[in-house]
Amino acid sequence: LSDKYRRGALLVVEQTELESAKTQLLLEKLSNLGLSFDEDRGEGHRVLIVGSNSREQQAQADCKLASQNIPWVSMVHAVNCNVLKLVQHSVLIIGRDGLRDLEARFKQSGMAADQGPVRRTWPPSAVLREYRAARAASTVEMQE
């Protein structure tokens, strides 16, 4: 999330809802935010919309339904959001409720910043590099 924020690819909106489940309406809202995708050239923004965990909201369900018709847009609830989805998409749009739910999920799983260092799992090359460095250091200690 902090990387997306630094790059300006994190958009926090008031809510991730649509008045009706119309793909055209969602496309208009995305273009108003300056987001587009050229399918012929394969260039543009891949958008992930993160909604709140409240599944009772019909307007949020309409947004999810409309996003299913656009190949470069995905929508998930905060409870289903994972690192892979965050990495696969260039832009993250998240509602205030979704941000609150996502923050609560990370705190619950022990991934909050105030709980000390988190074991690195991504990218795999960095994990492998750290493993090899630790292994080499332990080998040197054993030889002494």
Short mmCIF file of C-alpha atoms in Angstrom, two decimals, residues 8-128:
data_model
loop_
_atom_site.label_atom_id
_atom_site.label_comp_id
_atom_site.label_asym_id
_atom_site.label_seq_id
_atom_site.Cartn_x
_atom_site.Cartn_y
_atom_site.Cartn_z
CA GLY A 8 0.22 8.16 -6.63
CA ALA A 9 -1.58 4.95 -7.54
CA LEU A 10 -3.73 4.80 -4.39
CA LEU A 11 -7.06 6.58 -4.68
CA VAL A 12 -9.19 6.81 -1.55
CA VAL A 13 -12.81 7.62 -2.38
CA GLU A 14 -15.78 8.23 -0.13
CA GLN A 15 -17.50 5.00 -1.21
CA THR A 16 -17.15 2.27 -3.82
CA GLU A 17 -20.76 2.20 -4.91
CA LEU A 18 -22.78 2.68 -8.08
CA GLU A 19 -26.37 3.80 -8.47
CA SER A 20 -27.05 0.89 -10.83
CA ALA A 21 -25.15 -2.13 -12.15
CA LYS A 22 -24.22 -0.47 -15.45
CA THR A 23 -20.77 -1.02 -16.92
CA GLN A 24 -20.96 2.28 -18.80
CA LEU A 25 -21.54 4.15 -15.54
CA LEU A 26 -18.44 2.57 -13.98
CA LEU A 27 -16.38 3.35 -17.09
CA GLU A 28 -17.46 7.00 -16.89
CA LYS A 29 -16.45 7.20 -13.23
CA LEU A 30 -13.07 5.63 -14.00
CA SER A 31 -12.44 7.98 -16.92
CA ASN A 32 -13.32 10.95 -14.67
CA LEU A 33 -10.49 9.75 -12.42
CA GLY A 34 -8.17 9.64 -15.45
CA LEU A 35 -8.02 5.85 -15.71
CA SER A 36 -8.18 3.96 -18.99
CA PHE A 37 -6.85 0.89 -20.74
CA ASP A 38 -6.08 0.38 -24.43
CA GLU A 39 -6.85 -3.28 -25.04
CA ASP A 40 -5.39 -3.27 -28.55
CA ARG A 41 -1.95 -2.16 -27.37
CA GLY A 42 -2.23 -3.71 -23.89
CA GLU A 43 -1.37 -0.40 -22.23
CA GLY A 44 -3.05 1.50 -19.47
CA HIS A 45 -4.15 1.07 -15.91
CA ARG A 46 -5.16 -2.22 -14.33
CA VAL A 47 -7.54 -1.18 -11.57
CA LEU A 48 -8.37 -2.96 -8.32
CA ILE A 49 -11.37 -1.63 -6.43
CA VAL A 50 -11.48 -2.64 -2.76
CA GLY A 51 -14.88 -2.40 -1.11
CA SER A 52 -15.90 -2.78 2.50
CA ASN A 53 -16.73 -6.14 4.01
CA SER A 54 -20.41 -5.19 4.24
CA ARG A 55 -22.11 -7.40 1.68
CA GLU A 56 -25.59 -6.05 2.37
CA GLN A 57 -25.07 -2.84 0.42
CA GLN A 58 -26.82 -3.17 -2.92
CA ALA A 59 -24.91 -0.22 -4.42
CA GLN A 60 -21.59 -1.94 -3.71
CA ALA A 61 -22.89 -5.18 -5.20
CA ASP A 62 -23.86 -3.20 -8.31
CA CYS A 63 -20.29 -1.90 -8.59
CA LYS A 64 -18.91 -5.45 -8.36
CA LEU A 65 -21.35 -6.64 -11.00
CA ALA A 66 -20.45 -3.78 -13.36
CA SER A 67 -16.71 -4.37 -12.89
CA GLN A 68 -17.02 -8.00 -14.03
CA ASN A 69 -17.68 -6.79 -17.59
CA ILE A 70 -14.43 -4.82 -17.79
CA PRO A 71 -11.33 -7.01 -18.21
CA TRP A 72 -8.89 -4.47 -16.73
CA VAL A 73 -10.96 -3.81 -13.59
CA SER A 74 -11.38 -6.12 -10.59
CA MET A 75 -13.34 -5.58 -7.41
CA VAL A 76 -12.87 -7.42 -4.13
CA HIS A 77 -14.03 -7.02 -0.57
CA ALA A 78 -11.33 -6.06 1.93
CA VAL A 79 -11.45 -9.51 3.49
CA ASN A 80 -10.49 -11.08 0.11
CA CYS A 81 -7.73 -8.62 -0.75
CA ASN A 82 -4.23 -10.11 -0.82
CA VAL A 83 -0.72 -9.11 -1.82
CA LEU A 84 -0.90 -10.80 -5.22
CA LYS A 85 -3.95 -8.79 -6.22
CA LEU A 86 -2.28 -5.59 -5.05
CA VAL A 87 0.83 -6.35 -7.12
CA GLN A 88 -1.08 -7.40 -10.25
CA HIS A 89 -2.96 -4.09 -10.49
CA SER A 90 -1.31 -0.75 -11.17
CA VAL A 91 -3.99 1.38 -9.48
CA LEU A 92 -5.88 0.77 -6.24
CA ILE A 93 -9.22 2.46 -5.59
CA ILE A 94 -10.46 1.98 -2.07
CA GLY A 95 -13.42 3.41 -0.17
CA ARG A 96 -13.09 4.78 3.33
CA ASP A 97 -14.98 1.80 4.79
CA GLY A 98 -12.84 -0.60 2.77
CA LEU A 99 -9.67 1.08 4.03
CA ARG A 100 -10.86 0.74 7.61
CA ASP A 101 -11.71 -2.95 7.06
CA LEU A 102 -8.38 -3.62 5.33
CA GLU A 103 -6.47 -1.96 8.16
CA ALA A 104 -8.38 -4.04 10.72
CA ARG A 105 -7.60 -7.21 8.75
CA PHE A 106 -3.87 -6.45 8.64
CA LYS A 107 -3.78 -5.67 12.37
CA GLN A 108 -5.63 -8.89 13.10
CA SER A 109 -3.21 -10.99 11.05
CA GLY A 110 -0.16 -9.44 12.72
CA MET A 111 0.92 -7.39 9.73
CA ALA A 112 0.57 -3.98 11.35
CA ALA A 113 3.59 -1.66 11.29
CA ASP A 114 3.57 -1.12 15.04
CA GLN A 115 4.15 -4.81 15.80
CA GLY A 116 7.80 -4.89 14.79
CA PRO A 117 9.45 -6.43 11.75
CA VAL A 118 7.36 -8.57 9.46
CA ARG A 119 8.93 -11.57 7.79
CA ARG A 120 9.44 -10.76 4.14
CA THR A 121 7.60 -12.94 1.63
CA TRP A 122 7.68 -10.82 -1.52
CA PRO A 123 9.42 -10.53 -3.95
CA PRO A 124 10.77 -14.08 -4.01
CA SER A 125 14.24 -12.97 -5.18
CA ALA A 126 14.65 -10.80 -2.07
CA VAL A 127 13.58 -13.67 0.18
CA LEU A 128 16.06 -16.00 -1.50
#
